[in-house]
mmCIF file of C-alpha atoms and ligand atoms in Angstrom:
data_model
loop_
_atom_site.group_PDB
_atom_site.id
_atom_site.type_symbol
_atom_site.label_atom_id
_atom_site.label_comp_id
_atom_site.label_asym_id
_atom_site.label_seq_id
_atom_site.Cartn_x
_atom_site.Cartn_y
_atom_site.Cartn_z
ATOM 1 C CA MET A 1 -15.501 11.068 9.090
ATOM 2 C CA THR A 2 -15.740 9.599 12.762
ATOM 3 C CA GLY A 3 -13.040 8.953 15.041
ATOM 4 C CA ALA A 4 -13.815 4.771 14.605
ATOM 5 C CA ARG A 5 -10.229 3.999 13.719
ATOM 6 C CA ARG A 6 -9.010 0.569 15.444
ATOM 7 C CA GLY A 7 -5.288 0.701 14.962
ATOM 8 C CA ASN A 8 -3.610 -2.079 16.737
ATOM 9 C CA GLY A 9 -0.584 -0.657 18.758
ATOM 10 C CA SER A 10 -0.778 -2.870 21.913
ATOM 11 C CA ARG A 11 0.209 -6.481 20.656
ATOM 12 C CA PRO A 12 3.386 -7.678 22.055
ATOM 13 C CA ALA A 13 6.436 -8.181 20.073
ATOM 14 C CA ARG A 14 8.266 -11.287 19.788
ATOM 15 C CA ARG A 15 11.744 -10.054 20.266
ATOM 16 C CA GLY A 16 14.844 -11.659 22.011
ATOM 17 C CA GLN A 17 18.081 -12.132 20.098
ATOM 18 C CA SER A 18 20.833 -9.457 19.436
ATOM 19 C CA THR A 19 21.476 -9.410 15.578
ATOM 20 C CA THR A 20 19.141 -9.221 12.713
ATOM 21 C CA THR A 21 19.609 -12.796 10.773
ATOM 22 C CA VAL A 22 18.013 -14.943 8.359
ATOM 23 C CA GLY A 23 19.228 -18.576 8.816
ATOM 24 C CA ASP A 24 22.750 -17.872 9.197
ATOM 25 C CA GLU A 25 23.434 -14.991 7.118
ATOM 26 C CA ARG A 26 23.973 -11.702 8.578
ATOM 27 C CA SER A 27 22.940 -8.526 6.331
ATOM 28 C CA ALA A 28 23.821 -4.990 6.270
ATOM 29 C CA LEU A 29 20.553 -3.991 4.498
ATOM 30 C CA ARG A 30 18.532 -1.946 6.990
ATOM 31 C CA VAL A 31 15.091 -1.431 5.746
ATOM 32 C CA LEU A 32 11.980 0.076 7.944
ATOM 33 C CA VAL A 33 8.670 1.105 6.979
ATOM 34 C CA MET A 34 6.640 3.884 7.951
ATOM 35 C CA VAL A 35 2.965 3.160 8.277
ATOM 36 C CA GLY A 36 -0.128 5.622 9.099
ATOM 37 C CA GLY A 37 -2.631 7.363 7.262
ATOM 38 C CA PRO A 38 -2.432 10.154 4.818
ATOM 39 C CA GLY A 39 -1.521 13.275 6.847
ATOM 40 C CA ALA A 40 -0.293 11.140 10.015
ATOM 41 C CA GLY A 41 3.341 12.900 9.301
ATOM 42 C CA LYS A 42 5.342 9.950 7.876
ATOM 43 C CA GLY A 43 6.961 12.185 5.216
ATOM 44 C CA THR A 44 8.049 14.593 7.744
ATOM 45 C CA GLN A 45 9.413 12.003 10.201
ATOM 46 C CA ALA A 46 10.810 10.061 7.352
ATOM 47 C CA ARG A 47 12.828 12.782 6.426
ATOM 48 C CA TYR A 48 14.043 13.323 10.102
ATOM 49 C CA LEU A 49 14.994 9.536 10.115
ATOM 50 C CA SER A 50 16.504 9.426 6.784
ATOM 51 C CA ALA A 51 19.047 12.273 8.119
ATOM 52 C CA ALA A 52 19.551 10.648 11.582
ATOM 53 C CA LEU A 53 19.985 6.951 10.133
ATOM 54 C CA GLY A 54 21.683 7.705 7.084
ATOM 55 C CA LEU A 55 19.418 5.835 5.002
ATOM 56 C CA PRO A 56 17.522 7.163 2.008
ATOM 57 C CA HIS A 57 13.984 8.217 2.306
ATOM 58 C CA VAL A 58 11.994 6.504 -0.404
ATOM 59 C CA ALA A 59 8.268 7.533 -0.709
ATOM 60 C CA SER A 60 5.828 5.658 -2.873
ATOM 61 C CA GLY A 61 3.830 8.927 -3.183
ATOM 62 C CA ASP A 62 6.577 11.160 -4.308
ATOM 63 C CA LEU A 63 7.867 8.375 -6.835
ATOM 64 C CA PHE A 64 4.456 8.161 -8.265
ATOM 65 C CA ARG A 65 4.246 11.962 -8.524
ATOM 66 C CA ASP A 66 7.630 12.178 -10.106
ATOM 67 C CA ALA A 67 6.549 9.454 -12.726
ATOM 68 C CA MET A 68 3.365 11.493 -13.407
ATOM 69 C CA ALA A 69 5.173 14.499 -14.056
ATOM 70 C CA GLU A 70 7.532 12.711 -16.083
ATOM 71 C CA GLY A 71 4.988 10.923 -18.197
ATOM 72 C CA THR A 72 6.435 7.761 -17.827
ATOM 73 C CA PRO A 73 4.313 4.244 -18.261
ATOM 74 C CA THR A 74 4.318 4.097 -14.633
ATOM 75 C CA GLY A 75 3.063 7.584 -13.998
ATOM 76 C CA LEU A 76 0.313 7.370 -16.641
ATOM 77 C CA GLU A 77 -0.992 4.027 -15.503
ATOM 78 C CA ALA A 78 -0.997 5.366 -11.764
ATOM 79 C CA LYS A 79 -2.444 8.685 -12.701
ATOM 80 C CA ALA A 80 -6.152 7.587 -12.602
ATOM 81 C CA TYR A 81 -6.108 5.980 -9.365
ATOM 82 C CA TYR A 82 -3.988 8.790 -7.847
ATOM 83 C CA ASP A 83 -6.324 11.351 -9.129
ATOM 84 C CA ARG A 84 -9.579 9.878 -7.580
ATOM 85 C CA GLY A 85 -7.532 9.050 -4.072
ATOM 86 C CA ALA A 86 -7.441 5.461 -4.676
ATOM 87 C CA LEU A 87 -4.726 2.863 -4.324
ATOM 88 C CA VAL A 88 -2.549 2.323 -7.264
ATOM 89 C CA PRO A 89 -2.735 -1.469 -8.353
ATOM 90 C CA ASP A 90 -0.068 -3.363 -5.924
ATOM 91 C CA GLU A 91 1.497 -5.137 -8.956
ATOM 92 C CA LEU A 92 2.689 -1.622 -10.344
ATOM 93 C CA THR A 93 3.393 -0.311 -7.021
ATOM 94 C CA VAL A 94 5.676 -3.193 -6.035
ATOM 95 C CA ARG A 95 7.612 -3.237 -9.341
ATOM 96 C CA MET A 96 8.144 0.555 -8.869
ATOM 97 C CA ILE A 97 9.504 0.078 -5.287
ATOM 98 C CA ALA A 98 11.573 -2.865 -6.093
ATOM 99 C CA GLU A 99 13.227 -1.014 -8.785
ATOM 100 C CA ARG A 100 13.946 1.765 -6.583
ATOM 101 C CA LEU A 101 15.339 -0.394 -3.872
ATOM 102 C CA ASP A 102 17.760 -1.854 -6.646
ATOM 103 C CA GLN A 103 19.341 1.673 -7.105
ATOM 104 C CA PRO A 104 22.924 1.901 -5.657
ATOM 105 C CA ASP A 105 21.801 4.678 -2.914
ATOM 106 C CA ALA A 106 19.378 2.092 -1.479
ATOM 107 C CA ALA A 107 22.435 -0.651 -1.168
ATOM 108 C CA SER A 108 22.283 -0.291 2.470
ATOM 109 C CA GLY A 109 18.823 -0.104 2.972
ATOM 110 C CA ALA A 110 16.076 2.535 3.155
ATOM 111 C CA ILE A 111 12.991 4.345 5.184
ATOM 112 C CA LEU A 112 9.958 3.345 3.094
ATOM 113 C CA ASP A 113 7.093 5.889 3.483
ATOM 114 C CA GLY A 114 3.615 5.135 2.168
ATOM 115 C CA PHE A 115 4.535 1.633 1.221
ATOM 116 C CA PRO A 116 3.508 -1.075 2.237
ATOM 117 C CA ARG A 117 -0.255 0.174 2.166
ATOM 118 C CA THR A 118 -1.571 -3.317 1.579
ATOM 119 C CA VAL A 119 -0.860 -6.706 2.859
ATOM 120 C CA PRO A 120 -0.138 -8.408 -0.320
ATOM 121 C CA GLN A 121 2.454 -5.422 -0.932
ATOM 122 C CA ALA A 122 3.478 -6.187 2.737
ATOM 123 C CA ARG A 123 4.023 -9.841 1.746
ATOM 124 C CA ALA A 124 5.785 -8.858 -1.601
ATOM 125 C CA LEU A 125 8.376 -6.822 0.516
ATOM 126 C CA ASP A 126 9.244 -9.362 2.906
ATOM 127 C CA GLY A 127 10.057 -11.762 -0.011
ATOM 128 C CA PHE A 128 12.051 -9.051 -2.066
ATOM 129 C CA LEU A 129 13.904 -8.815 1.274
ATOM 130 C CA LEU A 130 14.143 -12.552 2.117
ATOM 131 C CA ARG A 131 15.806 -12.977 -1.341
ATOM 132 C CA ARG A 132 18.591 -10.536 -0.105
ATOM 133 C CA GLY A 133 19.269 -12.634 2.727
ATOM 134 C CA THR A 134 17.444 -10.270 5.225
ATOM 135 C CA ARG A 135 14.273 -9.186 6.768
ATOM 136 C CA LEU A 136 12.269 -5.951 7.648
ATOM 137 C CA GLU A 137 13.649 -3.966 10.984
ATOM 138 C CA GLY A 138 10.596 -2.832 12.115
ATOM 139 C CA ALA A 139 7.206 -0.998 10.962
ATOM 140 C CA LEU A 140 6.841 2.268 12.430
ATOM 141 C CA TYR A 141 3.397 2.976 12.902
ATOM 142 C CA ILE A 142 2.259 6.773 13.380
ATOM 143 C CA ASP A 143 -1.230 6.669 15.174
ATOM 144 C CA VAL A 144 -3.157 9.565 14.270
ATOM 145 C CA SER A 145 -7.003 9.706 14.621
ATOM 146 C CA GLU A 146 -9.199 9.876 11.741
ATOM 147 C CA ASP A 147 -10.819 13.283 12.580
ATOM 148 C CA GLU A 148 -7.024 14.549 12.941
ATOM 149 C CA LEU A 149 -6.216 13.355 9.651
ATOM 150 C CA VAL A 150 -9.051 15.164 7.911
ATOM 151 C CA ARG A 151 -8.147 18.411 9.867
ATOM 152 C CA ARG A 152 -4.290 18.235 9.109
ATOM 153 C CA LEU A 153 -5.229 17.307 5.515
ATOM 154 C CA SER A 154 -7.557 20.141 4.635
ATOM 155 C CA GLY A 155 -5.229 22.822 5.969
ATOM 156 C CA ARG A 156 -1.893 21.324 4.716
ATOM 157 C CA TRP A 157 0.386 23.563 2.349
ATOM 158 C CA ILE A 158 3.534 22.266 0.910
ATOM 159 C CA CYS A 159 6.675 24.318 -0.400
ATOM 160 C CA SER A 160 7.876 23.578 -3.756
ATOM 161 C CA GLY A 161 11.523 23.394 -2.547
ATOM 162 C CA PRO A 162 13.487 19.785 -2.423
ATOM 163 C CA ALA A 163 12.717 19.290 1.293
ATOM 164 C CA GLN A 164 9.053 19.987 0.788
ATOM 165 C CA HIS A 165 8.484 21.401 4.161
ATOM 166 C CA VAL A 166 4.591 21.268 5.342
ATOM 167 C CA TYR A 167 2.609 24.215 6.999
ATOM 168 C CA HIS A 168 -0.877 23.929 8.267
ATOM 169 C CA VAL A 169 -3.278 27.127 7.808
ATOM 170 C CA VAL A 170 -4.056 27.045 11.540
ATOM 171 C CA ASN A 171 -1.331 24.892 13.371
ATOM 172 C CA HIS A 172 1.907 25.751 11.619
ATOM 173 C CA PRO A 173 1.302 28.837 9.279
ATOM 174 C CA PRO A 174 4.466 30.347 7.578
ATOM 175 C CA GLU A 175 5.470 33.914 8.401
ATOM 176 C CA ARG A 176 4.685 35.597 4.950
ATOM 177 C CA PRO A 177 1.477 33.842 3.523
ATOM 178 C CA GLY A 178 2.118 31.560 0.603
ATOM 179 C CA ILE A 179 5.836 31.502 1.424
ATOM 180 C CA CYS A 180 8.127 28.863 2.689
ATOM 181 C CA ASP A 181 9.955 30.285 5.634
ATOM 182 C CA PHE A 182 13.053 28.001 4.854
ATOM 183 C CA ASP A 183 13.777 28.157 1.062
ATOM 184 C CA GLY A 184 11.326 31.007 0.152
ATOM 185 C CA THR A 185 9.403 28.966 -2.350
ATOM 186 C CA GLU A 186 5.843 29.251 -2.970
ATOM 187 C CA LEU A 187 3.630 27.077 -1.017
ATOM 188 C CA SER A 188 0.871 24.921 -2.701
ATOM 189 C CA GLN A 189 -1.885 22.367 -1.940
ATOM 190 C CA ARG A 190 -1.589 18.855 -3.287
ATOM 191 C CA ALA A 191 -4.288 18.118 -5.711
ATOM 192 C CA ASP A 192 -5.209 15.383 -3.815
ATOM 193 C CA ASP A 193 -5.711 17.211 -0.723
ATOM 194 C CA ALA A 194 -8.938 18.686 -2.081
ATOM 195 C CA ALA A 195 -11.772 18.127 0.368
ATOM 196 C CA ASP A 196 -13.593 15.376 -1.446
ATOM 197 C CA THR A 197 -10.407 13.652 -2.361
ATOM 198 C CA ILE A 198 -9.501 13.698 1.201
ATOM 199 C CA VAL A 199 -12.527 11.812 2.202
ATOM 200 C CA ALA A 200 -12.157 9.298 -0.612
ATOM 201 C CA ARG A 201 -8.411 8.644 0.274
ATOM 202 C CA LEU A 202 -9.260 8.178 3.884
ATOM 203 C CA GLU A 203 -12.285 5.397 2.954
ATOM 204 C CA LYS A 204 -10.407 3.591 0.534
ATOM 205 C CA GLN A 205 -6.948 3.695 2.272
ATOM 206 C CA LEU A 206 -7.549 3.351 5.855
ATOM 207 C CA PRO A 207 -9.100 -0.191 6.063
ATOM 208 C CA PRO A 208 -6.127 -1.655 4.037
ATOM 209 C CA MET A 209 -3.667 0.215 6.459
ATOM 210 C CA TYR A 210 -5.399 -1.297 9.503
ATOM 211 C CA GLU A 211 -4.739 -4.944 8.090
ATOM 212 C CA VAL A 212 -0.983 -3.845 7.249
ATOM 213 C CA VAL A 213 -0.805 -2.967 10.934
ATOM 214 C CA ASP A 214 -2.020 -6.065 12.064
ATOM 215 C CA TYR A 215 0.203 -8.114 9.792
ATOM 216 C CA TYR A 216 3.129 -6.351 11.269
ATOM 217 C CA ALA A 217 1.938 -6.733 14.669
ATOM 218 C CA GLU A 218 1.185 -10.664 14.429
ATOM 219 C CA ARG A 219 4.891 -10.842 13.078
ATOM 220 C CA GLY A 220 6.299 -8.608 16.214
ATOM 221 C CA LEU A 221 7.331 -5.709 13.950
ATOM 222 C CA LEU A 222 4.790 -3.270 14.848
ATOM 223 C CA LEU A 223 6.698 -0.302 16.428
ATOM 224 C CA PRO A 224 3.606 2.093 17.373
ATOM 225 C CA VAL A 225 4.197 5.632 18.291
ATOM 226 C CA ALA A 226 1.645 8.266 19.264
ATOM 227 C CA GLY A 227 1.286 10.853 16.364
ATOM 228 C CA GLU A 228 -0.521 13.542 17.935
ATOM 229 C CA THR A 229 2.161 15.315 19.979
ATOM 230 C CA ARG A 230 4.807 17.673 18.648
ATOM 231 C CA ALA A 231 6.894 16.632 15.603
ATOM 232 C CA SER A 232 9.978 16.575 17.451
ATOM 233 C CA GLU A 233 8.575 14.521 20.285
ATOM 234 C CA VAL A 234 7.328 11.833 17.462
ATOM 235 C CA THR A 235 10.733 11.845 16.103
ATOM 236 C CA ASP A 236 12.225 11.052 19.512
ATOM 237 C CA ALA A 237 9.925 8.132 19.958
ATOM 238 C CA LEU A 238 10.447 6.947 16.714
ATOM 239 C CA LEU A 239 14.187 6.809 17.111
ATOM 240 C CA ARG A 240 13.768 5.230 20.555
ATOM 241 C CA ALA A 241 11.421 2.646 19.021
ATOM 242 C CA ILE A 242 14.240 1.848 16.158
ATOM 243 C CA GLU A 243 16.954 1.704 18.913
ATOM 244 C CA HIS A 244 14.799 -0.859 20.835
ATOM 245 C CA ALA A 245 13.845 -3.177 17.748
ATOM 246 C CA VAL A 246 17.754 -3.003 16.726
ATOM 247 C CA ALA A 247 18.592 -4.033 20.511
ATOM 248 C CA GLU A 248 16.078 -7.022 20.552
ATOM 249 C CA PRO A 249 15.070 -8.099 16.714
ATOM 250 C CA VAL A 250 12.285 -10.539 16.141
ATOM 251 C CA THR A 251 13.475 -14.135 16.612
HETATM 252 P P1 LIG B 1 1.112 9.674 -0.545
HETATM 253 O O1 LIG B 1 1.803 10.801 -1.040
HETATM 254 O O2 LIG B 1 1.648 8.669 0.254
HETATM 255 O O3 LIG B 1 -0.021 10.350 0.103
HETATM 256 O O4 LIG B 1 0.419 8.969 -1.555
HETATM 257 C C1 LIG B 1 -0.381 9.631 -2.801
HETATM 258 C C2 LIG B 1 -1.369 8.607 -3.644
HETATM 259 O O5 LIG B 1 -0.124 7.757 -4.423
HETATM 260 C C3 LIG B 1 -1.971 7.828 -2.646
HETATM 261 O O6 LIG B 1 -3.400 8.494 -2.804
HETATM 262 C C4 LIG B 1 -2.236 6.554 -3.988
HETATM 263 O O7 LIG B 1 -3.073 7.037 -5.002
HETATM 264 C C5 LIG B 1 -0.600 6.472 -4.377
HETATM 265 N N1 LIG B 1 -0.034 5.489 -3.531
HETATM 266 C C6 LIG B 1 1.251 5.918 -2.648
HETATM 267 N N2 LIG B 1 1.546 4.981 -2.097
HETATM 268 C C7 LIG B 1 0.910 3.824 -2.395
HETATM 269 C C8 LIG B 1 0.990 2.470 -2.424
HETATM 270 N N3 LIG B 1 2.057 1.858 -1.543
HETATM 271 N N4 LIG B 1 0.081 1.462 -2.635
HETATM 272 C C9 LIG B 1 -0.790 1.997 -3.674
HETATM 273 N N5 LIG B 1 -0.941 3.387 -3.961
HETATM 274 C C10 LIG B 1 -0.191 4.343 -3.481
#
């Protein structure tokens, strides 16, 4: 994998007004999406943002893993794609996210992590929000090079507790090998973090992701943040980007 990524973080946003409105309607629904390659840190950052903003963290990958573990029709259909590192078809993914966003805990909005991953998914989300009288607050793009994504994914170990603390064999090893520092649960590697699946995931998933980056950049909604600094610095940069987007929403 080469470092030939071409994320588009530099286009100027079209911002100006001071409230989020669609027509004359004001909406309390706050939806932010997190865009970035597998291993960019979307999950870790989304959990911090969820706590900071008081919005539920909705991760499409977690929803698929739960559906597969429960053996639901969505899980059974998604498994073949998931196991080979491919994207699950848009229709199934959009339906699953829409159902999740209709749950009561998402009444005031959500941080979407890993969705949308294709332009049709981004359009479907826009339509969903428009029908609820609002629009996306911003698309947070965590920019990490492809070489760094491979390095992170291949050394990644995750705890089995609900917080899913993330470790790295070299960068961030646990104090006791194989055990989470925080909740004492066993660490494991995700099945799709196996070396050949990592390459497949990046090859299949990065090109549509760059299209999603362009889609949001063209609409003035992209909030790009450098993702190769310390996790706390990434969080601060994301919170600053959100503050700025709220102060100057897209007209
Ligand atoms: P993640 O945990 O976000 O890395 O997602 C794990 C896997 O779930 C991906 O490799 C895809 O197979 C599937 N997946 C997650 N989100 C999406 C999405 N928005 N569209 C299609 N497939 C997805």
